[in-house]
Each structure stands twice: as structure tokens, then as C-alpha cells.
PDB file of C-alpha atoms in Angstrom:
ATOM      1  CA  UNK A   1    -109.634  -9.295 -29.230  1.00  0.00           C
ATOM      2  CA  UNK A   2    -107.219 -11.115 -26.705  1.00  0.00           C
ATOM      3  CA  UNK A   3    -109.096 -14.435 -27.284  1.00  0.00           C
ATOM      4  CA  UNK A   4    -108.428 -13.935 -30.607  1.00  0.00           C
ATOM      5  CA  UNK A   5    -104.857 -13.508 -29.945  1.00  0.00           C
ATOM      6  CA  UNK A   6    -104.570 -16.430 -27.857  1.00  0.00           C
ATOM      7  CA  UNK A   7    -106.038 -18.590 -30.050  1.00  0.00           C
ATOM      8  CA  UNK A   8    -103.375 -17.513 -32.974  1.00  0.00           C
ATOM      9  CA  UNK A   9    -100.646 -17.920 -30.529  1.00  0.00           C
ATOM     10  CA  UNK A  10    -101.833 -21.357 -29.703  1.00  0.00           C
ATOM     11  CA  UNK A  11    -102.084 -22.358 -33.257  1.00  0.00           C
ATOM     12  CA  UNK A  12     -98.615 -21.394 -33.400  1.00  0.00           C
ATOM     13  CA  UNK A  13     -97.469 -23.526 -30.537  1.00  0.00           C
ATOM     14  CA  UNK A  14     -99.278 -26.367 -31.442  1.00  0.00           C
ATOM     15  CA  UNK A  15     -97.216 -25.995 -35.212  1.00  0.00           C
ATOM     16  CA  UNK A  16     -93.819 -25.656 -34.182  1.00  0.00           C
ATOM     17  CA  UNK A  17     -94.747 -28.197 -31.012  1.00  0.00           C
ATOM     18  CA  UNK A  18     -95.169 -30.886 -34.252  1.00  0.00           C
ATOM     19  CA  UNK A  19     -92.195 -29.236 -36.352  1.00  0.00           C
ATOM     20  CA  UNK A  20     -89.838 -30.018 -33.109  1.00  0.00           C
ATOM     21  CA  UNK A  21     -91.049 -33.287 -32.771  1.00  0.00           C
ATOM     22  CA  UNK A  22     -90.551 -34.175 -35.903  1.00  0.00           C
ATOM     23  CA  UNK A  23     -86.774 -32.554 -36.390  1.00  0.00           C
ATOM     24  CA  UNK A  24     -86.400 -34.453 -33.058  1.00  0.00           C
ATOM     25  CA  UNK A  25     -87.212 -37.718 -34.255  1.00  0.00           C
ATOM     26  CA  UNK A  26     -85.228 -37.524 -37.507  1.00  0.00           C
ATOM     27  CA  UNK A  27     -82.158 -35.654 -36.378  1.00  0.00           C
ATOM     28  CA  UNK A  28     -82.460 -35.545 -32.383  1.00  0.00           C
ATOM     29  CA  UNK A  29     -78.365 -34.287 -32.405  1.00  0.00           C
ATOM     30  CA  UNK A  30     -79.441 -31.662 -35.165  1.00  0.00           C
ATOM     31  CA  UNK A  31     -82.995 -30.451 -33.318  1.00  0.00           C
ATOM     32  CA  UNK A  32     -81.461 -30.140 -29.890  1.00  0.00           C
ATOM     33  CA  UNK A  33     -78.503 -28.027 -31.740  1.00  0.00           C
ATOM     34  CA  UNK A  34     -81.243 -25.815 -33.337  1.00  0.00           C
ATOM     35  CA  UNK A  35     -83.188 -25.578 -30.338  1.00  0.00           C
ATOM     36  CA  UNK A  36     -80.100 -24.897 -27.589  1.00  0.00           C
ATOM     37  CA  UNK A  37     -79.212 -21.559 -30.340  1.00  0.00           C
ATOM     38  CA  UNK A  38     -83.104 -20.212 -30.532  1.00  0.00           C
ATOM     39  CA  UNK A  39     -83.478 -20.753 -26.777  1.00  0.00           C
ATOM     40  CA  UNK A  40     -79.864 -18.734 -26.102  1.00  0.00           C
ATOM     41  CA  UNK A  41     -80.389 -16.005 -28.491  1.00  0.00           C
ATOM     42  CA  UNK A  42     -84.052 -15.612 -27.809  1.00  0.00           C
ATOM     43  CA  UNK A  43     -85.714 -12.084 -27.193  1.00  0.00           C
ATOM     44  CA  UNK A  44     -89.573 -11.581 -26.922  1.00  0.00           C
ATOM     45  CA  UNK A  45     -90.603  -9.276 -29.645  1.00  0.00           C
ATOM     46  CA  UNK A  46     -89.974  -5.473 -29.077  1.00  0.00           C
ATOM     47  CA  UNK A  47     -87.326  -5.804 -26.368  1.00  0.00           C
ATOM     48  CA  UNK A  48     -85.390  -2.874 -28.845  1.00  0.00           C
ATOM     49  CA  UNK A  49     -88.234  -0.584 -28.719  1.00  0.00           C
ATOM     50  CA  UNK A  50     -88.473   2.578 -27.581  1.00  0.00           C
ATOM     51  CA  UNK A  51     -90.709   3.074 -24.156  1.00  0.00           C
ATOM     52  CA  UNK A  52     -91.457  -0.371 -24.074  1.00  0.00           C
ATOM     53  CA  UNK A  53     -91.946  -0.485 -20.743  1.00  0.00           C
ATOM     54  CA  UNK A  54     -93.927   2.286 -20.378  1.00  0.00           C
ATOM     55  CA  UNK A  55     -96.176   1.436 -23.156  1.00  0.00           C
ATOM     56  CA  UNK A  56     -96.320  -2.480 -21.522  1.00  0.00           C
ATOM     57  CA  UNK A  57     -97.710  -0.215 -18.426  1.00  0.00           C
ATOM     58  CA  UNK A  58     -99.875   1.824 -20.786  1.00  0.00           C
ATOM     59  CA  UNK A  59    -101.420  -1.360 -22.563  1.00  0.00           C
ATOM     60  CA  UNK A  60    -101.609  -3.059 -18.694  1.00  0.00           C
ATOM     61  CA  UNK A  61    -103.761  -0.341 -17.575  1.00  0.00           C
ATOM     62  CA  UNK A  62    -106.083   0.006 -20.953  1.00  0.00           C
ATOM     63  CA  UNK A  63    -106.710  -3.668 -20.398  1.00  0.00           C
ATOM     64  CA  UNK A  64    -107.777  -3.180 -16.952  1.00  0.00           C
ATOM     65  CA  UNK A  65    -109.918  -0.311 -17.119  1.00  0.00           C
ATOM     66  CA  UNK A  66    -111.235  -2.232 -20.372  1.00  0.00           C
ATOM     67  CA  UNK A  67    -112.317  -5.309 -18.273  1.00  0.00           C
ATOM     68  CA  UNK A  68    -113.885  -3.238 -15.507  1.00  0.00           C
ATOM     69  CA  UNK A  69    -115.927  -1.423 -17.296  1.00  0.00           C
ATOM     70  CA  UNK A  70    -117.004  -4.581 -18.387  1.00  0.00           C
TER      71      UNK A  70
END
């Protein structure tokens, strides 16, 4: 399931990797505008939620006990 994951989120990167290069090469004042505001506002996904650290220590330790039981 995680390699699954990973290979979505790398599908991801490699789109808005080309997207940026792009906006850089036809607007580079525009693009680094754009990408100074997502990179200052920026919050990973869930940083509202209730218990998210405990459930991040929940998941942690499901993965674990996952990959040792092999």
C-alpha cells in the first residue's frame, strides 16, 4: 500500500516539477511570486485535525508492527 502511495506522490512531483519549470521559463518574476506565497503559507495536510499527533503515533506504530510481522 505505501509503494503505492509513493509512487502517486512521485507522479505528483514529477507534474508540478514540469508545471514550475515551465511558469519559470515564461514568467520567472510571476513563478517565483507564486512559489515565495505557496512556500509561506504552506501546511502539510491535516495540521487542523483533531489528535493528529496521536494518530501520526498510532499509524507509526501499525506500520511497524505491520513490517515485523513481515
Amino acid at each position: 500500500m505505501l509503494a503505492r502511495i509513493a509512487a502517486d506522490e512521485n507522479l505528483h512531483m514529477i507534474f508540478y516539477r514540469g508545471i514550475t519549470a515551465a511558469a519559470f521559463d515564461l514568467a520567472p518574476d510571476q513563478a517565483i511570486e507564486a512559489v515565495t506565497k505557496v512556500v509561506k503559507n504552506f501546511a502539510m495536510p491535516g495540521t487542523g485535525m483533531p489528535n493528529r499527533q496521536r494518530n501520526g503515533v498510532l499509524a507509526a506504530e501499525a506500520e511497524k508492527a505491520a513490517v515485523s510481522a513481515g
